[in-house]
Amino acid sequence: MMARDHRPLVLYVPTCLMGYGFYAPHNRSCEYYRFLCRVTDILATLREVQAVIKLHDRADHVYNPITDRLRARHSSVQVQTGAIEPWLRRAHLVILDLPGTVLMEALAMGKRILLYARPEVWRISPEVIPLLEKATLFEQDEAAFFDRLRHLETWAGFRPPIEMSPAAGR
């Protein structure tokens, strides 16, 4: 049995990636796969965190060669399927590129969130944007999203609080 990894968990939940151009014409599968590879490559460089890509539950039931490619890309980045709740509970940071259900779950759990929502794909009401900016690290610019991702280990408050023994807290 492997020892549990005690580094902070960074959970990336990609849009869908089931291989059928779900968000065409703006987000074809090949273009999105390249985006996902860039995210994975950056996560693999971060040594102070445990990086996990949590694919859609359907990935357990529908074969997609992209899942195999992601698993083979970097051994330091885990690719998981199945239920999301256990991963969300453990996550110190949740990375999303879809303002959908997982965003609501992560917000309800009080998770720190890096949200990238391409404006040409996701139409977000102008009055919602300030709320997202207040509740998440919200980006609509791809370069800014990747810059935040590359520097995520240096964000103030990212590391979990230091546990103190009862005697030390007095």
PDB file of C-alpha atoms in Angstrom:
ATOM      1  CA  MET A   1       0.000   0.000   0.000  1.00  0.00           C
ATOM      2  CA  MET A   2       1.326   3.454  -0.937  1.00  0.00           C
ATOM      3  CA  ALA A   3       1.793   6.091   1.719  1.00  0.00           C
ATOM      4  CA  ARG A   4      -0.648   8.986   1.499  1.00  0.00           C
ATOM      5  CA  ASP A   5       0.699  12.065  -0.219  1.00  0.00           C
ATOM      6  CA  HIS A   6       0.539  14.952   2.260  1.00  0.00           C
ATOM      7  CA  ARG A   7       1.226  17.739  -0.218  1.00  0.00           C
ATOM      8  CA  PRO A   8      -1.689  20.113  -0.888  1.00  0.00           C
ATOM      9  CA  LEU A   9      -4.019  18.600  -3.503  1.00  0.00           C
ATOM     10  CA  VAL A  10      -4.674  20.585  -6.677  1.00  0.00           C
ATOM     11  CA  LEU A  11      -7.683  19.161  -8.485  1.00  0.00           C
ATOM     12  CA  TYR A  12      -8.197  20.012 -12.152  1.00  0.00           C
ATOM     13  CA  VAL A  13     -11.639  19.139 -13.485  1.00  0.00           C
ATOM     14  CA  PRO A  14     -11.621  19.604 -17.274  1.00  0.00           C
ATOM     15  CA  THR A  15     -14.762  20.551 -19.176  1.00  0.00           C
ATOM     16  CA  CYS A  16     -15.682  17.211 -20.652  1.00  0.00           C
ATOM     17  CA  LEU A  17     -13.201  15.817 -23.154  1.00  0.00           C
ATOM     18  CA  MET A  18     -15.291  12.909 -24.309  1.00  0.00           C
ATOM     19  CA  GLY A  19     -13.841  13.233 -27.812  1.00  0.00           C
ATOM     20  CA  TYR A  20     -16.838  14.523 -29.733  1.00  0.00           C
ATOM     21  CA  GLY A  21     -16.326  18.275 -30.003  1.00  0.00           C
ATOM     22  CA  PHE A  22     -19.027  18.936 -27.410  1.00  0.00           C
ATOM     23  CA  TYR A  23     -18.590  22.706 -27.455  1.00  0.00           C
ATOM     24  CA  ALA A  24     -18.095  23.157 -31.204  1.00  0.00           C
ATOM     25  CA  PRO A  25     -17.497  25.374 -33.043  1.00  0.00           C
ATOM     26  CA  HIS A  26     -15.561  27.294 -30.370  1.00  0.00           C
ATOM     27  CA  ASN A  27     -13.925  24.446 -28.509  1.00  0.00           C
ATOM     28  CA  ARG A  28     -13.215  21.497 -30.782  1.00  0.00           C
ATOM     29  CA  SER A  29     -11.766  18.405 -29.159  1.00  0.00           C
ATOM     30  CA  CYS A  30      -8.279  18.743 -30.733  1.00  0.00           C
ATOM     31  CA  GLU A  31      -7.964  22.366 -29.656  1.00  0.00           C
ATOM     32  CA  TYR A  32      -9.211  21.515 -26.192  1.00  0.00           C
ATOM     33  CA  TYR A  33      -6.822  18.544 -25.949  1.00  0.00           C
ATOM     34  CA  ARG A  34      -3.893  20.905 -26.638  1.00  0.00           C
ATOM     35  CA  PHE A  35      -5.210  23.214 -23.904  1.00  0.00           C
ATOM     36  CA  LEU A  36      -5.487  20.263 -21.504  1.00  0.00           C
ATOM     37  CA  CYS A  37      -1.922  19.174 -22.339  1.00  0.00           C
ATOM     38  CA  ARG A  38      -0.646  22.677 -21.520  1.00  0.00           C
ATOM     39  CA  VAL A  39      -2.427  22.570 -18.157  1.00  0.00           C
ATOM     40  CA  THR A  40      -1.041  19.081 -17.479  1.00  0.00           C
ATOM     41  CA  ASP A  41       2.501  20.120 -18.445  1.00  0.00           C
ATOM     42  CA  ILE A  42       2.393  23.023 -15.990  1.00  0.00           C
ATOM     43  CA  LEU A  43       0.899  20.917 -13.200  1.00  0.00           C
ATOM     44  CA  ALA A  44       3.728  18.398 -13.706  1.00  0.00           C
ATOM     45  CA  THR A  45       6.318  21.099 -12.944  1.00  0.00           C
ATOM     46  CA  LEU A  46       4.797  21.929  -9.550  1.00  0.00           C
ATOM     47  CA  ARG A  47       6.636  19.844  -6.971  1.00  0.00           C
ATOM     48  CA  GLU A  48       5.018  21.305  -3.850  1.00  0.00           C
ATOM     49  CA  VAL A  49       1.533  20.069  -4.737  1.00  0.00           C
ATOM     50  CA  GLN A  50      -0.165  16.794  -5.590  1.00  0.00           C
ATOM     51  CA  ALA A  51      -1.807  17.308  -8.989  1.00  0.00           C
ATOM     52  CA  VAL A  52      -4.894  15.302  -9.958  1.00  0.00           C
ATOM     53  CA  ILE A  53      -6.940  15.536 -13.145  1.00  0.00           C
ATOM     54  CA  LYS A  54     -10.473  14.345 -12.430  1.00  0.00           C
ATOM     55  CA  LEU A  55     -12.194  13.334 -15.643  1.00  0.00           C
ATOM     56  CA  HIS A  56     -15.947  13.146 -16.123  1.00  0.00           C
ATOM     57  CA  ASP A  57     -17.673  10.092 -14.630  1.00  0.00           C
ATOM     58  CA  ARG A  58     -18.538   8.909 -18.136  1.00  0.00           C
ATOM     59  CA  ALA A  59     -14.830   8.279 -18.705  1.00  0.00           C
ATOM     60  CA  ASP A  60     -15.331   5.096 -16.653  1.00  0.00           C
ATOM     61  CA  HIS A  61     -17.846   3.792 -19.187  1.00  0.00           C
ATOM     62  CA  VAL A  62     -16.802   5.263 -22.542  1.00  0.00           C
ATOM     63  CA  TYR A  63     -13.324   4.502 -23.864  1.00  0.00           C
ATOM     64  CA  ASN A  64     -11.428   7.608 -24.843  1.00  0.00           C
ATOM     65  CA  PRO A  65      -7.785   7.337 -25.995  1.00  0.00           C
ATOM     66  CA  ILE A  66      -7.144  10.818 -24.592  1.00  0.00           C
ATOM     67  CA  THR A  67      -7.454   9.374 -21.077  1.00  0.00           C
ATOM     68  CA  ASP A  68      -4.604   6.962 -21.823  1.00  0.00           C
ATOM     69  CA  ARG A  69      -2.502   9.736 -23.342  1.00  0.00           C
ATOM     70  CA  LEU A  70      -2.995  11.932 -20.293  1.00  0.00           C
ATOM     71  CA  ARG A  71      -2.045   9.093 -17.956  1.00  0.00           C
ATOM     72  CA  ALA A  72       1.128   8.451 -19.969  1.00  0.00           C
ATOM     73  CA  ARG A  73       2.067  12.141 -20.307  1.00  0.00           C
ATOM     74  CA  HIS A  74       3.417  12.773 -16.782  1.00  0.00           C
ATOM     75  CA  SER A  75       3.697  10.244 -13.998  1.00  0.00           C
ATOM     76  CA  SER A  76       3.576  13.059 -11.433  1.00  0.00           C
ATOM     77  CA  VAL A  77       0.013  14.029 -12.457  1.00  0.00           C
ATOM     78  CA  GLN A  78      -2.681  11.516 -11.544  1.00  0.00           C
ATOM     79  CA  VAL A  79      -5.635  11.024 -13.891  1.00  0.00           C
ATOM     80  CA  GLN A  80      -8.733   9.822 -12.041  1.00  0.00           C
ATOM     81  CA  THR A  81     -12.299   8.919 -12.928  1.00  0.00           C
ATOM     82  CA  GLY A  82     -15.255   7.935 -10.755  1.00  0.00           C
ATOM     83  CA  ALA A  83     -17.005  10.037  -8.115  1.00  0.00           C
ATOM     84  CA  ILE A  84     -15.810  13.599  -7.692  1.00  0.00           C
ATOM     85  CA  GLU A  85     -16.926  14.237  -4.086  1.00  0.00           C
ATOM     86  CA  PRO A  86     -13.966  12.495  -2.373  1.00  0.00           C
ATOM     87  CA  TRP A  87     -11.526  14.475  -4.496  1.00  0.00           C
ATOM     88  CA  LEU A  88     -13.347  17.766  -3.877  1.00  0.00           C
ATOM     89  CA  ARG A  89     -13.291  17.170  -0.130  1.00  0.00           C
ATOM     90  CA  ARG A  90      -9.494  16.700  -0.172  1.00  0.00           C
ATOM     91  CA  ALA A  91      -8.700  19.514  -2.625  1.00  0.00           C
ATOM     92  CA  HIS A  92      -6.877  22.637  -1.468  1.00  0.00           C
ATOM     93  CA  LEU A  93      -7.446  24.240  -4.870  1.00  0.00           C
ATOM     94  CA  VAL A  94      -9.889  23.356  -7.649  1.00  0.00           C
ATOM     95  CA  ILE A  95      -9.059  24.351 -11.223  1.00  0.00           C
ATOM     96  CA  LEU A  96     -12.012  24.599 -13.590  1.00  0.00           C
ATOM     97  CA  ASP A  97     -12.521  25.633 -17.198  1.00  0.00           C
ATOM     98  CA  LEU A  98     -16.289  25.324 -17.013  1.00  0.00           C
ATOM     99  CA  PRO A  99     -18.610  27.501 -14.922  1.00  0.00           C
ATOM    100  CA  GLY A 100     -20.980  24.611 -14.206  1.00  0.00           C
ATOM    101  CA  THR A 101     -21.968  22.059 -11.590  1.00  0.00           C
ATOM    102  CA  VAL A 102     -18.496  21.429 -10.164  1.00  0.00           C
ATOM    103  CA  LEU A 103     -18.072  25.183  -9.679  1.00  0.00           C
ATOM    104  CA  MET A 104     -21.251  25.231  -7.587  1.00  0.00           C
ATOM    105  CA  GLU A 105     -20.101  22.202  -5.565  1.00  0.00           C
ATOM    106  CA  ALA A 106     -16.657  23.700  -4.936  1.00  0.00           C
ATOM    107  CA  LEU A 107     -18.164  27.054  -3.918  1.00  0.00           C
ATOM    108  CA  ALA A 108     -20.574  25.307  -1.541  1.00  0.00           C
ATOM    109  CA  MET A 109     -17.618  23.474   0.032  1.00  0.00           C
ATOM    110  CA  GLY A 110     -15.685  26.713   0.459  1.00  0.00           C
ATOM    111  CA  LYS A 111     -12.853  25.601  -1.832  1.00  0.00           C
ATOM    112  CA  ARG A 112     -10.300  27.911  -3.360  1.00  0.00           C
ATOM    113  CA  ILE A 113     -10.991  27.963  -7.110  1.00  0.00           C
ATOM    114  CA  LEU A 114      -9.086  28.994 -10.210  1.00  0.00           C
ATOM    115  CA  LEU A 115     -11.736  29.418 -12.907  1.00  0.00           C
ATOM    116  CA  TYR A 116     -11.004  29.972 -16.572  1.00  0.00           C
ATOM    117  CA  ALA A 117     -14.056  30.770 -18.692  1.00  0.00           C
ATOM    118  CA  ARG A 118     -13.370  31.656 -22.322  1.00  0.00           C
ATOM    119  CA  PRO A 119     -15.778  34.489 -23.167  1.00  0.00           C
ATOM    120  CA  GLU A 120     -16.292  33.203 -26.733  1.00  0.00           C
ATOM    121  CA  VAL A 121     -17.469  29.850 -25.317  1.00  0.00           C
ATOM    122  CA  TRP A 122     -19.118  30.703 -21.995  1.00  0.00           C
ATOM    123  CA  ARG A 123     -21.527  33.624 -21.923  1.00  0.00           C
ATOM    124  CA  ILE A 124     -21.516  34.886 -18.373  1.00  0.00           C
ATOM    125  CA  SER A 125     -23.929  37.609 -17.400  1.00  0.00           C
ATOM    126  CA  PRO A 126     -22.055  40.887 -16.722  1.00  0.00           C
ATOM    127  CA  GLU A 127     -23.571  41.183 -13.241  1.00  0.00           C
ATOM    128  CA  VAL A 128     -22.208  37.714 -12.317  1.00  0.00           C
ATOM    129  CA  ILE A 129     -18.582  38.499 -13.224  1.00  0.00           C
ATOM    130  CA  PRO A 130     -17.893  40.636 -10.086  1.00  0.00           C
ATOM    131  CA  LEU A 131     -19.336  37.835  -7.941  1.00  0.00           C
ATOM    132  CA  LEU A 132     -17.069  35.266  -9.603  1.00  0.00           C
ATOM    133  CA  GLU A 133     -14.082  37.591  -9.188  1.00  0.00           C
ATOM    134  CA  LYS A 134     -14.881  37.885  -5.488  1.00  0.00           C
ATOM    135  CA  ALA A 135     -15.425  34.149  -4.901  1.00  0.00           C
ATOM    136  CA  THR A 136     -12.742  32.688  -7.188  1.00  0.00           C
ATOM    137  CA  LEU A 137      -9.507  33.440  -8.986  1.00  0.00           C
ATOM    138  CA  PHE A 138     -11.441  34.208 -12.174  1.00  0.00           C
ATOM    139  CA  GLU A 139      -9.850  34.582 -15.603  1.00  0.00           C
ATOM    140  CA  GLN A 140     -11.323  35.091 -19.034  1.00  0.00           C
ATOM    141  CA  ASP A 141      -7.937  35.601 -20.675  1.00  0.00           C
ATOM    142  CA  GLU A 142      -5.995  32.438 -21.538  1.00  0.00           C
ATOM    143  CA  ALA A 143      -2.544  33.987 -21.013  1.00  0.00           C
ATOM    144  CA  ALA A 144      -3.566  35.294 -17.566  1.00  0.00           C
ATOM    145  CA  PHE A 145      -4.992  31.871 -16.650  1.00  0.00           C
ATOM    146  CA  PHE A 146      -1.736  30.113 -17.582  1.00  0.00           C
ATOM    147  CA  ASP A 147       0.287  32.741 -15.721  1.00  0.00           C
ATOM    148  CA  ARG A 148      -1.740  32.139 -12.553  1.00  0.00           C
ATOM    149  CA  LEU A 149      -1.365  28.389 -13.022  1.00  0.00           C
ATOM    150  CA  ARG A 150       2.430  28.602 -13.394  1.00  0.00           C
ATOM    151  CA  HIS A 151       2.664  30.595 -10.170  1.00  0.00           C
ATOM    152  CA  LEU A 152       0.101  28.790  -8.075  1.00  0.00           C
ATOM    153  CA  GLU A 153       2.644  27.543  -5.528  1.00  0.00           C
ATOM    154  CA  THR A 154       3.476  31.144  -4.609  1.00  0.00           C
ATOM    155  CA  TRP A 155      -0.082  32.346  -3.963  1.00  0.00           C
ATOM    156  CA  ALA A 156      -0.495  33.723  -0.479  1.00  0.00           C
ATOM    157  CA  GLY A 157      -2.730  31.516   1.596  1.00  0.00           C
ATOM    158  CA  PHE A 158      -2.450  28.519  -0.696  1.00  0.00           C
ATOM    159  CA  ARG A 159      -0.619  26.338   1.778  1.00  0.00           C
ATOM    160  CA  PRO A 160      -2.809  24.724   4.416  1.00  0.00           C
ATOM    161  CA  PRO A 161      -2.551  26.244   7.904  1.00  0.00           C
ATOM    162  CA  ILE A 162       0.206  24.945  10.150  1.00  0.00           C
ATOM    163  CA  GLU A 163      -1.210  22.552  12.708  1.00  0.00           C
ATOM    164  CA  MET A 164      -0.271  23.467  16.253  1.00  0.00           C
ATOM    165  CA  SER A 165      -0.221  21.125  19.183  1.00  0.00           C
ATOM    166  CA  PRO A 166      -2.544  22.108  22.069  1.00  0.00           C
ATOM    167  CA  ALA A 167       0.498  23.113  24.161  1.00  0.00           C
ATOM    168  CA  ALA A 168       1.885  25.348  21.410  1.00  0.00           C
ATOM    169  CA  GLY A 169      -1.401  27.239  21.074  1.00  0.00           C
ATOM    170  CA  ARG A 170      -1.405  28.461  24.677  1.00  0.00           C
TER     171      ARG A 170
END
